[in-house]
mmCIF file of C-alpha atoms and ligand atoms in Angstrom:
data_model
loop_
_atom_site.group_PDB
_atom_site.id
_atom_site.type_symbol
_atom_site.label_atom_id
_atom_site.label_comp_id
_atom_site.label_asym_id
_atom_site.label_seq_id
_atom_site.Cartn_x
_atom_site.Cartn_y
_atom_site.Cartn_z
ATOM 1 C CA MET W 1 23.868 2.553 29.653
ATOM 2 C CA LYS W 2 21.211 2.854 26.946
ATOM 3 C CA ILE W 3 20.731 0.107 24.508
ATOM 4 C CA GLU W 4 18.709 0.631 21.330
ATOM 5 C CA PHE W 5 16.868 -2.279 19.721
ATOM 6 C CA VAL W 6 18.764 -1.778 16.454
ATOM 7 C CA ASP W 7 21.659 0.511 15.726
ATOM 8 C CA LEU W 8 22.001 1.158 12.153
ATOM 9 C CA TYR W 9 24.101 4.257 12.807
ATOM 10 C CA SER W 10 27.046 2.477 14.226
ATOM 11 C CA GLN W 11 26.977 0.250 11.472
ATOM 12 C CA TYR W 12 27.107 3.261 8.927
ATOM 13 C CA LEU W 13 29.994 4.937 10.709
ATOM 14 C CA SER W 14 32.143 1.499 10.480
ATOM 15 C CA ILE W 15 31.827 1.629 6.863
ATOM 16 C CA LYS W 16 30.961 5.386 6.378
ATOM 17 C CA LYS W 17 33.694 6.037 3.581
ATOM 18 C CA ASP W 18 32.863 3.321 1.325
ATOM 19 C CA ILE W 19 29.086 4.031 1.684
ATOM 20 C CA ASP W 20 29.452 7.645 0.972
ATOM 21 C CA GLY W 21 31.603 6.876 -1.889
ATOM 22 C CA ALA W 22 29.042 4.470 -3.201
ATOM 23 C CA ILE W 23 26.283 7.112 -2.993
ATOM 24 C CA ASN W 24 28.358 9.850 -4.511
ATOM 25 C CA LYS W 25 29.285 7.635 -7.367
ATOM 26 C CA THR W 26 25.530 7.188 -8.226
ATOM 27 C CA LEU W 27 24.979 10.881 -7.764
ATOM 28 C CA SER W 28 27.913 12.002 -9.957
ATOM 29 C CA ASN W 29 26.639 9.640 -12.786
ATOM 30 C CA ALA W 30 23.206 11.000 -12.542
ATOM 31 C CA SER W 31 21.864 7.550 -13.380
ATOM 32 C CA PHE W 32 19.456 6.192 -10.725
ATOM 33 C CA ILE W 33 17.708 3.322 -12.383
ATOM 34 C CA GLY W 34 19.693 0.110 -13.209
ATOM 35 C CA GLY W 35 23.159 0.306 -14.508
ATOM 36 C CA GLU W 36 26.592 -0.894 -13.211
ATOM 37 C CA GLU W 37 25.666 -0.976 -9.637
ATOM 38 C CA VAL W 38 22.448 -3.100 -9.884
ATOM 39 C CA ASN W 39 24.127 -5.612 -12.341
ATOM 40 C CA ASN W 40 27.075 -5.981 -9.776
ATOM 41 C CA PHE W 41 24.849 -6.615 -7.156
ATOM 42 C CA GLU W 42 23.069 -9.444 -8.768
ATOM 43 C CA LYS W 43 26.406 -10.916 -9.686
ATOM 44 C CA ASN W 44 27.741 -10.452 -6.306
ATOM 45 C CA PHE W 45 24.477 -11.995 -4.694
ATOM 46 C CA CYS W 46 24.839 -14.888 -6.960
ATOM 47 C CA GLU W 47 28.322 -15.657 -6.251
ATOM 48 C CA LEU W 48 28.168 -15.411 -2.464
ATOM 49 C CA ASN W 49 25.031 -17.765 -2.701
ATOM 50 C CA SER W 50 26.501 -20.173 -5.297
ATOM 51 C CA VAL W 51 23.360 -19.605 -7.037
ATOM 52 C CA ARG W 52 22.457 -19.291 -10.955
ATOM 53 C CA ASN W 53 20.232 -16.401 -11.016
ATOM 54 C CA CYS W 54 19.490 -13.351 -8.825
ATOM 55 C CA ILE W 55 16.590 -10.787 -9.845
ATOM 56 C CA SER W 56 16.810 -7.374 -8.049
ATOM 57 C CA VAL W 57 13.318 -5.932 -6.991
ATOM 58 C CA ALA W 58 11.808 -3.074 -5.094
ATOM 59 C CA ASN W 59 11.401 -4.973 -1.893
ATOM 60 C CA GLY W 60 10.881 -8.473 -0.377
ATOM 61 C CA THR W 61 7.367 -8.394 -0.414
ATOM 62 C CA ASP W 62 7.327 -7.949 -4.236
ATOM 63 C CA SER W 63 9.860 -10.726 -4.672
ATOM 64 C CA LEU W 64 7.476 -13.394 -3.090
ATOM 65 C CA PHE W 65 4.456 -12.026 -5.025
ATOM 66 C CA ILE W 66 6.632 -12.303 -8.330
ATOM 67 C CA ILE W 67 7.929 -15.718 -7.778
ATOM 68 C CA MET W 68 4.145 -16.971 -6.877
ATOM 69 C CA LYS W 69 2.717 -15.129 -9.830
ATOM 70 C CA MET W 70 5.513 -16.469 -12.321
ATOM 71 C CA LEU W 71 4.924 -20.182 -10.995
ATOM 72 C CA GLY W 72 1.224 -19.696 -12.385
ATOM 73 C CA ILE W 73 -0.270 -19.666 -8.938
ATOM 74 C CA GLY W 74 -3.728 -18.022 -9.016
ATOM 75 C CA GLU W 75 -7.499 -18.040 -8.282
ATOM 76 C CA GLY W 76 -8.462 -21.533 -6.963
ATOM 77 C CA ASP W 77 -4.973 -22.541 -5.911
ATOM 78 C CA GLU W 78 -3.945 -23.037 -2.260
ATOM 79 C CA VAL W 79 -0.625 -22.077 -1.082
ATOM 80 C CA ILE W 80 0.408 -23.569 2.489
ATOM 81 C CA THR W 81 2.377 -21.337 4.812
ATOM 82 C CA SER W 82 3.252 -20.621 8.499
ATOM 83 C CA ALA W 83 0.786 -19.388 10.791
ATOM 84 C CA TYR W 84 3.733 -17.150 12.335
ATOM 85 C CA SER W 85 5.189 -14.504 10.100
ATOM 86 C CA TRP W 86 5.410 -11.243 9.252
ATOM 87 C CA ILE W 87 2.245 -10.313 7.005
ATOM 88 C CA SER W 88 3.946 -10.387 3.474
ATOM 89 C CA SER W 89 4.286 -14.002 3.377
ATOM 90 C CA ALA W 90 0.534 -14.593 3.577
ATOM 91 C CA GLU W 91 -0.552 -11.225 1.965
ATOM 92 C CA THR W 92 1.067 -11.859 -1.176
ATOM 93 C CA ILE W 93 -0.632 -15.285 -1.373
ATOM 94 C CA VAL W 94 -3.996 -13.392 -1.333
ATOM 95 C CA GLN W 95 -2.483 -10.872 -4.029
ATOM 96 C CA THR W 96 -2.120 -13.715 -6.486
ATOM 97 C CA GLY W 97 -5.692 -14.654 -6.183
ATOM 98 C CA ALA W 98 -4.860 -17.977 -4.390
ATOM 99 C CA THR W 99 -5.865 -18.912 -0.876
ATOM 100 C CA PRO W 100 -3.360 -19.101 2.054
ATOM 101 C CA VAL W 101 -3.580 -22.144 4.208
ATOM 102 C CA PHE W 102 -1.763 -21.718 7.387
ATOM 103 C CA VAL W 103 -0.031 -24.413 9.350
ATOM 104 C CA ASP W 104 0.935 -24.053 13.269
ATOM 105 C CA ILE W 105 4.635 -23.623 14.248
ATOM 106 C CA ASP W 106 6.934 -26.054 16.057
ATOM 107 C CA GLU W 107 9.120 -25.069 18.954
ATOM 108 C CA TYR W 108 11.431 -23.347 16.574
ATOM 109 C CA PHE W 109 8.939 -21.020 15.633
ATOM 110 C CA THR W 110 8.886 -22.428 12.095
ATOM 111 C CA ILE W 111 6.146 -24.061 10.244
ATOM 112 C CA ASP W 112 5.369 -27.657 11.993
ATOM 113 C CA ALA W 113 6.163 -30.147 9.193
ATOM 114 C CA ASN W 114 4.380 -32.649 11.140
ATOM 115 C CA LYS W 115 1.151 -30.768 10.596
ATOM 116 C CA LEU W 116 1.917 -30.021 6.936
ATOM 117 C CA GLU W 117 0.641 -33.023 5.158
ATOM 118 C CA ALA W 118 -2.690 -32.968 6.724
ATOM 119 C CA LYS W 119 -3.281 -29.379 4.914
ATOM 120 C CA ILE W 120 -2.436 -30.748 1.581
ATOM 121 C CA THR W 121 -5.535 -30.889 -1.049
ATOM 122 C CA LYS W 122 -5.620 -31.278 -4.706
ATOM 123 C CA ASN W 123 -5.651 -27.469 -4.858
ATOM 124 C CA THR W 124 -2.146 -27.193 -3.128
ATOM 125 C CA LYS W 125 0.322 -25.776 -5.765
ATOM 126 C CA ALA W 126 3.080 -24.510 -3.348
ATOM 127 C CA VAL W 127 4.592 -24.467 0.327
ATOM 128 C CA LEU W 128 5.849 -21.177 1.294
ATOM 129 C CA VAL W 129 8.277 -21.746 3.963
ATOM 130 C CA VAL W 130 9.485 -18.673 6.277
ATOM 131 C CA HIS W 131 12.851 -19.142 7.769
ATOM 132 C CA ILE W 132 11.859 -16.969 10.654
ATOM 133 C CA HIS W 133 14.052 -15.080 12.996
ATOM 134 C CA GLY W 134 17.019 -16.524 10.959
ATOM 135 C CA GLN W 135 15.948 -20.107 11.978
ATOM 136 C CA VAL W 136 15.706 -22.782 9.246
ATOM 137 C CA CYS W 137 12.603 -24.661 8.933
ATOM 138 C CA ASP W 138 12.550 -28.471 8.836
ATOM 139 C CA MET W 139 13.629 -28.658 5.259
ATOM 140 C CA GLU W 140 14.433 -32.309 5.318
ATOM 141 C CA GLN W 141 10.967 -33.506 6.061
ATOM 142 C CA ILE W 142 9.190 -30.596 4.130
ATOM 143 C CA GLN W 143 11.241 -31.428 1.154
ATOM 144 C CA LYS W 144 10.263 -35.176 1.234
ATOM 145 C CA ILE W 145 6.633 -34.387 1.702
ATOM 146 C CA CYS W 146 6.481 -31.928 -1.138
ATOM 147 C CA ASN W 147 8.743 -33.965 -3.525
ATOM 148 C CA GLU W 148 6.526 -37.098 -3.230
ATOM 149 C CA LYS W 149 3.406 -34.893 -3.969
ATOM 150 C CA ASN W 150 5.026 -32.546 -6.736
ATOM 151 C CA ILE W 151 4.310 -29.589 -4.549
ATOM 152 C CA LYS W 152 6.677 -26.545 -5.059
ATOM 153 C CA ILE W 153 8.586 -25.076 -2.187
ATOM 154 C CA ILE W 154 9.233 -21.294 -2.066
ATOM 155 C CA GLU W 155 11.466 -19.818 0.618
ATOM 156 C CA ASP W 156 11.013 -16.598 2.342
ATOM 157 C CA CYS W 157 14.495 -15.819 3.386
ATOM 158 C CA ALA W 158 13.715 -12.166 4.204
ATOM 159 C CA GLN W 159 14.975 -12.765 7.887
ATOM 160 C CA SER W 160 17.599 -15.522 7.129
ATOM 161 C CA HIS W 161 20.325 -14.355 4.720
ATOM 162 C CA PHE W 162 23.185 -16.809 4.943
ATOM 163 C CA SER W 163 21.494 -19.292 7.429
ATOM 164 C CA GLU W 164 22.539 -22.688 6.461
ATOM 165 C CA PHE W 165 20.709 -25.940 6.105
ATOM 166 C CA ASN W 166 23.151 -28.843 5.719
ATOM 167 C CA LYS W 167 26.088 -26.497 5.129
ATOM 168 C CA THR W 168 24.552 -24.674 2.397
ATOM 169 C CA TYR W 169 22.724 -21.184 2.406
ATOM 170 C CA VAL W 170 19.024 -21.083 2.413
ATOM 171 C CA GLY W 171 17.176 -19.640 -0.568
ATOM 172 C CA LYS W 172 17.765 -22.433 -3.083
ATOM 173 C CA ILE W 173 16.512 -25.630 -1.466
ATOM 174 C CA GLY W 174 13.215 -25.008 -2.981
ATOM 175 C CA ILE W 175 12.379 -23.617 -6.514
ATOM 176 C CA ALA W 176 13.348 -19.897 -5.427
ATOM 177 C CA GLY W 177 14.143 -17.719 -2.457
ATOM 178 C CA SER W 178 12.882 -14.407 -1.699
ATOM 179 C CA PHE W 179 15.200 -11.703 0.063
ATOM 180 C CA SER W 180 14.232 -8.403 1.647
ATOM 181 C CA PHE W 181 17.035 -5.933 2.062
ATOM 182 C CA TYR W 182 14.640 -3.529 4.510
ATOM 183 C CA PRO W 183 17.020 -1.391 6.527
ATOM 184 C CA GLY W 184 16.846 -3.636 9.589
ATOM 185 C CA LYS W 185 17.191 -6.757 7.912
ATOM 186 C CA ASN W 186 20.598 -8.713 8.489
ATOM 187 C CA LEU W 187 21.547 -7.194 5.072
ATOM 188 C CA GLY W 188 19.821 -3.950 4.933
ATOM 189 C CA ALA W 189 19.769 -1.059 2.438
ATOM 190 C CA TYR W 190 18.908 2.489 3.185
ATOM 191 C CA GLY W 191 15.416 2.199 1.883
ATOM 192 C CA ASP W 192 13.406 -0.585 0.328
ATOM 193 C CA ALA W 193 15.030 -3.228 -1.706
ATOM 194 C CA GLY W 194 14.666 -6.871 -2.357
ATOM 195 C CA CYS W 195 15.715 -9.815 -4.614
ATOM 196 C CA ILE W 196 14.788 -13.333 -5.862
ATOM 197 C CA ILE W 197 17.265 -16.111 -6.214
ATOM 198 C CA THR W 198 16.638 -19.356 -8.148
ATOM 199 C CA ASN W 199 18.641 -22.002 -10.211
ATOM 200 C CA ASP W 200 15.669 -22.412 -12.616
ATOM 201 C CA ASP W 201 16.613 -20.227 -15.542
ATOM 202 C CA ASP W 202 13.287 -20.245 -16.977
ATOM 203 C CA LEU W 203 11.673 -19.156 -13.820
ATOM 204 C CA ALA W 204 14.277 -16.501 -13.500
ATOM 205 C CA GLU W 205 13.674 -14.988 -17.052
ATOM 206 C CA LYS W 206 9.988 -14.836 -16.376
ATOM 207 C CA CYS W 207 10.452 -12.929 -13.057
ATOM 208 C CA ARG W 208 12.874 -10.511 -14.380
ATOM 209 C CA MET W 209 10.295 -9.912 -17.201
ATOM 210 C CA TYR W 210 7.505 -9.573 -15.008
ATOM 211 C CA ALA W 211 9.228 -7.310 -12.485
ATOM 212 C CA ARG W 212 10.296 -5.065 -15.716
ATOM 213 C CA HIS W 213 6.833 -4.308 -17.273
ATOM 214 C CA GLY W 214 6.597 -7.594 -18.770
ATOM 215 C CA GLY W 215 9.717 -7.150 -21.312
ATOM 216 C CA LEU W 216 13.438 -7.681 -21.100
ATOM 217 C CA LYS W 217 14.109 -4.901 -23.857
ATOM 218 C CA LYS W 218 12.475 -1.567 -23.760
ATOM 219 C CA HIS W 219 9.234 -1.225 -25.657
ATOM 220 C CA GLU W 220 9.100 -5.071 -26.077
ATOM 221 C CA HIS W 221 6.379 -5.899 -23.650
ATOM 222 C CA VAL W 222 5.536 -9.440 -24.012
ATOM 223 C CA MET W 223 3.168 -9.582 -21.236
ATOM 224 C CA CYS W 224 1.548 -7.244 -18.586
ATOM 225 C CA GLY W 225 3.937 -6.959 -15.613
ATOM 226 C CA ILE W 226 4.682 -4.641 -12.846
ATOM 227 C CA ASN W 227 7.296 -2.020 -12.047
ATOM 228 C CA SER W 228 9.647 -3.547 -9.292
ATOM 229 C CA ARG W 229 13.254 -2.457 -9.362
ATOM 230 C CA MET W 230 16.120 -1.957 -6.842
ATOM 231 C CA ASP W 231 17.434 1.743 -7.071
ATOM 232 C CA THR W 232 20.879 2.132 -8.195
ATOM 233 C CA ILE W 233 21.889 3.915 -4.991
ATOM 234 C CA GLN W 234 20.416 1.046 -2.765
ATOM 235 C CA ALA W 235 22.607 -1.580 -5.058
ATOM 236 C CA GLY W 236 25.559 0.473 -4.348
ATOM 237 C CA ILE W 237 24.970 0.377 -0.747
ATOM 238 C CA LEU W 238 24.317 -3.314 -0.661
ATOM 239 C CA ASN W 239 27.597 -4.066 -2.788
ATOM 240 C CA VAL W 240 29.643 -2.446 -0.016
ATOM 241 C CA LYS W 241 27.694 -4.258 2.738
ATOM 242 C CA LEU W 242 27.976 -7.694 0.985
ATOM 243 C CA LYS W 243 31.919 -7.441 1.765
ATOM 244 C CA HIS W 244 31.087 -7.374 5.365
ATOM 245 C CA ILE W 245 27.855 -9.623 5.726
ATOM 246 C CA LEU W 246 29.548 -12.915 6.497
ATOM 247 C CA ASN W 247 31.503 -11.294 9.277
ATOM 248 C CA TRP W 248 28.387 -9.555 10.647
ATOM 249 C CA THR W 249 26.456 -12.793 10.715
ATOM 250 C CA GLU W 250 29.285 -14.275 12.633
ATOM 251 C CA LYS W 251 29.170 -11.395 15.103
ATOM 252 C CA ARG W 252 25.265 -11.979 15.469
ATOM 253 C CA LYS W 253 25.883 -15.595 16.253
ATOM 254 C CA ASN W 254 28.569 -14.547 18.995
ATOM 255 C CA VAL W 255 25.841 -12.045 20.591
ATOM 256 C CA ALA W 256 23.356 -15.090 20.615
ATOM 257 C CA SER W 257 25.943 -17.248 22.243
ATOM 258 C CA TRP W 258 26.485 -14.702 24.997
ATOM 259 C CA TYR W 259 22.745 -14.374 25.632
ATOM 260 C CA ASN W 260 22.631 -18.298 25.584
ATOM 261 C CA SER W 261 25.169 -18.640 28.375
ATOM 262 C CA LEU W 262 24.392 -15.637 30.533
ATOM 263 C CA LEU W 263 20.467 -16.482 30.472
ATOM 264 C CA ALA W 264 20.944 -20.159 30.737
ATOM 265 C CA ASN W 265 18.613 -21.603 33.398
ATOM 266 C CA THR W 266 16.995 -18.331 34.326
ATOM 267 C CA LYS W 267 13.542 -19.376 35.709
ATOM 268 C CA GLY W 268 10.641 -17.602 33.763
ATOM 269 C CA ILE W 269 12.082 -17.609 30.377
ATOM 270 C CA LYS W 270 12.782 -20.052 27.467
ATOM 271 C CA LEU W 271 15.657 -19.350 25.108
ATOM 272 C CA PRO W 272 15.594 -20.017 21.235
ATOM 273 C CA LYS W 273 17.009 -23.416 20.355
ATOM 274 C CA VAL W 274 18.676 -24.005 16.833
ATOM 275 C CA ARG W 275 17.765 -27.029 14.686
ATOM 276 C CA ASN W 276 20.100 -29.591 14.098
ATOM 277 C CA ASN W 277 22.029 -29.490 10.780
ATOM 278 C CA THR W 278 21.254 -25.835 10.441
ATOM 279 C CA SER W 279 22.873 -22.530 11.168
ATOM 280 C CA HIS W 280 20.570 -19.750 12.590
ATOM 281 C CA SER W 281 21.777 -16.232 11.418
ATOM 282 C CA TYR W 282 19.927 -14.494 14.238
ATOM 283 C CA HIS W 283 18.089 -11.776 12.451
ATOM 284 C CA LEU W 284 16.222 -11.771 15.940
ATOM 285 C CA TYR W 285 16.775 -13.241 19.095
ATOM 286 C CA VAL W 286 13.335 -14.202 20.514
ATOM 287 C CA ILE W 287 12.614 -15.608 23.989
ATOM 288 C CA LEU W 288 9.437 -16.918 25.450
ATOM 289 C CA ALA W 289 8.809 -14.820 28.812
ATOM 290 C CA ASP W 290 6.515 -15.312 31.467
ATOM 291 C CA ASP W 291 4.996 -11.843 32.449
ATOM 292 C CA ARG W 292 6.182 -10.556 29.204
ATOM 293 C CA ASP W 293 4.768 -7.133 29.531
ATOM 294 C CA LEU W 294 6.028 -6.487 32.905
ATOM 295 C CA LEU W 295 9.484 -7.652 32.001
ATOM 296 C CA GLN W 296 9.411 -5.253 28.860
ATOM 297 C CA GLU W 297 8.618 -2.411 31.053
ATOM 298 C CA TYR W 298 11.252 -3.167 33.537
ATOM 299 C CA LEU W 299 13.840 -3.608 30.689
ATOM 300 C CA SER W 300 12.470 -0.230 29.234
ATOM 301 C CA SER W 301 12.826 1.547 32.602
ATOM 302 C CA ASN W 302 16.466 0.336 32.566
ATOM 303 C CA SER W 303 16.930 1.886 28.990
ATOM 304 C CA ILE W 304 16.774 -1.183 27.208
ATOM 305 C CA SER W 305 14.759 -1.402 24.092
ATOM 306 C CA THR W 306 12.856 -4.532 23.047
ATOM 307 C CA ALA W 307 10.258 -5.487 20.501
ATOM 308 C CA LEU W 308 7.603 -7.874 19.944
ATOM 309 C CA HIS W 309 7.694 -10.127 16.552
ATOM 310 C CA TYR W 310 4.939 -10.632 16.224
ATOM 311 C CA PRO W 311 2.236 -9.827 18.752
ATOM 312 C CA LYS W 312 -0.382 -11.873 16.627
ATOM 313 C CA ALA W 313 -0.191 -14.831 14.756
ATOM 314 C CA LEU W 314 -1.387 -14.449 11.092
ATOM 315 C CA PRO W 315 -4.691 -16.354 11.327
ATOM 316 C CA ASN W 316 -5.693 -14.164 14.306
ATOM 317 C CA LEU W 317 -5.218 -10.946 12.409
ATOM 318 C CA PRO W 318 -8.572 -9.197 11.086
ATOM 319 C CA ALA W 319 -6.972 -9.188 7.650
ATOM 320 C CA PHE W 320 -7.401 -12.855 7.479
ATOM 321 C CA GLU W 321 -10.865 -13.098 8.883
ATOM 322 C CA PHE W 322 -12.294 -13.552 5.603
ATOM 323 C CA LEU W 323 -10.778 -16.900 5.369
ATOM 324 C CA LYS W 324 -13.219 -18.113 8.189
ATOM 325 C CA ILE W 325 -10.453 -20.710 9.377
ATOM 326 C CA ASP W 326 -10.644 -22.712 12.645
ATOM 327 C CA LYS W 327 -8.383 -20.635 14.980
ATOM 328 C CA ASN W 328 -7.865 -23.644 17.222
ATOM 329 C CA ASP W 329 -5.536 -25.096 14.609
ATOM 330 C CA PHE W 330 -2.823 -22.648 15.706
ATOM 331 C CA GLN W 331 -2.441 -23.405 19.370
ATOM 332 C CA LEU W 332 1.388 -22.843 19.648
ATOM 333 C CA ALA W 333 1.430 -19.950 17.394
ATOM 334 C CA THR W 334 -1.432 -18.478 19.534
ATOM 335 C CA SER W 335 -0.067 -19.181 22.984
ATOM 336 C CA ASN W 336 3.110 -17.626 22.148
ATOM 337 C CA GLU W 337 1.611 -14.289 21.346
ATOM 338 C CA GLY W 338 1.728 -13.113 25.008
ATOM 339 C CA LYS W 339 5.249 -14.499 25.704
ATOM 340 C CA LEU W 340 7.432 -13.519 22.788
ATOM 341 C CA LEU W 341 10.200 -10.874 23.471
ATOM 342 C CA SER W 342 12.695 -10.013 20.962
ATOM 343 C CA LEU W 343 16.108 -8.795 22.642
ATOM 344 C CA PRO W 344 18.560 -6.385 20.958
ATOM 345 C CA ILE W 345 20.829 -8.395 18.588
ATOM 346 C CA TYR W 346 23.105 -6.719 16.074
ATOM 347 C CA PRO W 347 26.813 -7.131 14.989
ATOM 348 C CA GLU W 348 27.953 -3.906 16.876
ATOM 349 C CA LEU W 349 26.123 -4.836 20.156
ATOM 350 C CA THR W 350 28.932 -5.318 22.790
ATOM 351 C CA TYR W 351 29.382 -8.182 25.316
ATOM 352 C CA GLU W 352 29.162 -5.365 28.222
ATOM 353 C CA SER W 353 25.540 -4.407 26.846
ATOM 354 C CA VAL W 354 24.465 -8.088 26.552
ATOM 355 C CA GLU W 355 25.757 -8.580 30.227
ATOM 356 C CA PHE W 356 23.647 -5.576 31.262
ATOM 357 C CA ILE W 357 20.644 -6.777 29.565
ATOM 358 C CA CYS W 358 20.806 -10.280 31.075
ATOM 359 C CA THR W 359 21.677 -8.866 34.650
ATOM 360 C CA LYS W 360 18.489 -6.838 34.481
ATOM 361 C CA ILE W 361 16.489 -9.915 33.025
ATOM 362 C CA LYS W 362 17.488 -12.042 35.888
ATOM 363 C CA GLU W 363 16.926 -9.416 38.512
ATOM 364 C CA PHE W 364 13.295 -8.890 37.196
ATOM 365 C CA TYR W 365 12.517 -12.592 37.726
ATOM 366 C CA GLN W 366 14.380 -12.553 41.177
ATOM 367 C CA LYS W 367 12.386 -9.466 42.467
ATOM 368 C CA LYS W 368 9.307 -11.075 41.227
ATOM 369 C CA SER W 369 9.727 -14.156 43.468
ATOM 370 C CA PHE W 370 10.043 -12.112 46.729
HETATM 371 C C1 PLP D 1 10.644 -8.123 5.852
HETATM 372 C C2 PLP D 1 9.781 -9.227 5.716
HETATM 373 C C3 PLP D 1 9.185 -9.419 4.298
HETATM 374 C C4 PLP D 1 8.993 -8.417 3.489
HETATM 375 O O1 PLP D 1 9.973 -7.645 3.088
HETATM 376 P P1 PLP D 1 9.863 -6.146 2.643
HETATM 377 O O2 PLP D 1 11.293 -5.765 1.804
HETATM 378 O O3 PLP D 1 9.645 -5.238 3.878
HETATM 379 O O4 PLP D 1 8.872 -6.168 1.534
HETATM 380 C C5 PLP D 1 8.636 -10.759 4.067
HETATM 381 N N1 PLP D 1 8.749 -11.784 4.725
HETATM 382 C C6 PLP D 1 9.273 -11.663 6.006
HETATM 383 C C7 PLP D 1 9.203 -12.794 6.944
HETATM 384 C C8 PLP D 1 9.962 -10.392 6.454
HETATM 385 O O5 PLP D 1 10.441 -10.362 7.680
#
């Protein structure tokens, strides 16, 4: 048995007719920017998320940058964010001219709300939370802190499409939510794509304008903006996939529950816990493993692909050396570096495959103890 880390091809085969139809429609129309597909995507995504505004953009990195820029964040400002994430969440803070202020993570891999308040200064303009792996941050406490101090919350939902906090989808708890539709994400295009959602109509209009060269009508540029658009072809593909996304999310949760029961009480590993009053959308199923590199090698020799998300905490990357921050502040994020291992998880993964993976993991730790 050979098990890939992600399998986008079998998902394509399961919806091939509709996908091919959507792509062919765009080709026949020979209209590749904007149009009905893009408008429909924005409408559909609003409806599914029960949110007033959706602005489609070129990718999930742009969406973060645009939100912060249109909130007026820039030089001299500080934005607090998690020490453990994909680089986009911190890199975009730097792009605005502001300074990222990292906070260590909790046992759920998300920003530690108990350590957040200590990092707030008079320059703090926003907290950028990342619902990493599909796990929802401690929004109750974060909201409480930020409301008191009048600090905006921005949600990076690139890994958490349709994760739930108190039975509502993430992305509209704060002022705005940022989504990525990178192919491997829970909702993935066949290239780059992203979007912003918000219930703030004023912010929505600014973001839309900024992403469209600073104007809502052609040749009427009221400010200098950027070019960040979702391609028509990608919007067509996403419209097809949106019909399946809630079902696929349920299937991911099933896969996670199989791992949870088959790997329960395995010595040598720690399984991901789910925070109370939230639902995890399992973009990734990340365990903490003793002898991680040897385990990964063992699984690979049994044709099981795994991955590392992410091998280095953000403050430990050369990219953020210029901040000259005290690295002792990120004990958990740093100590996880050598233990994190992402196991295969996708809607199409079968019980037999998960069983095989779990058998091999247990075998590894049994062999080791001899
Ligand atoms: C993927 C990702 C992004 C960026 O999305 P792109 O579409 O690749 O630009 C941002 N934040 C997190 C946490 C991500 O995983």
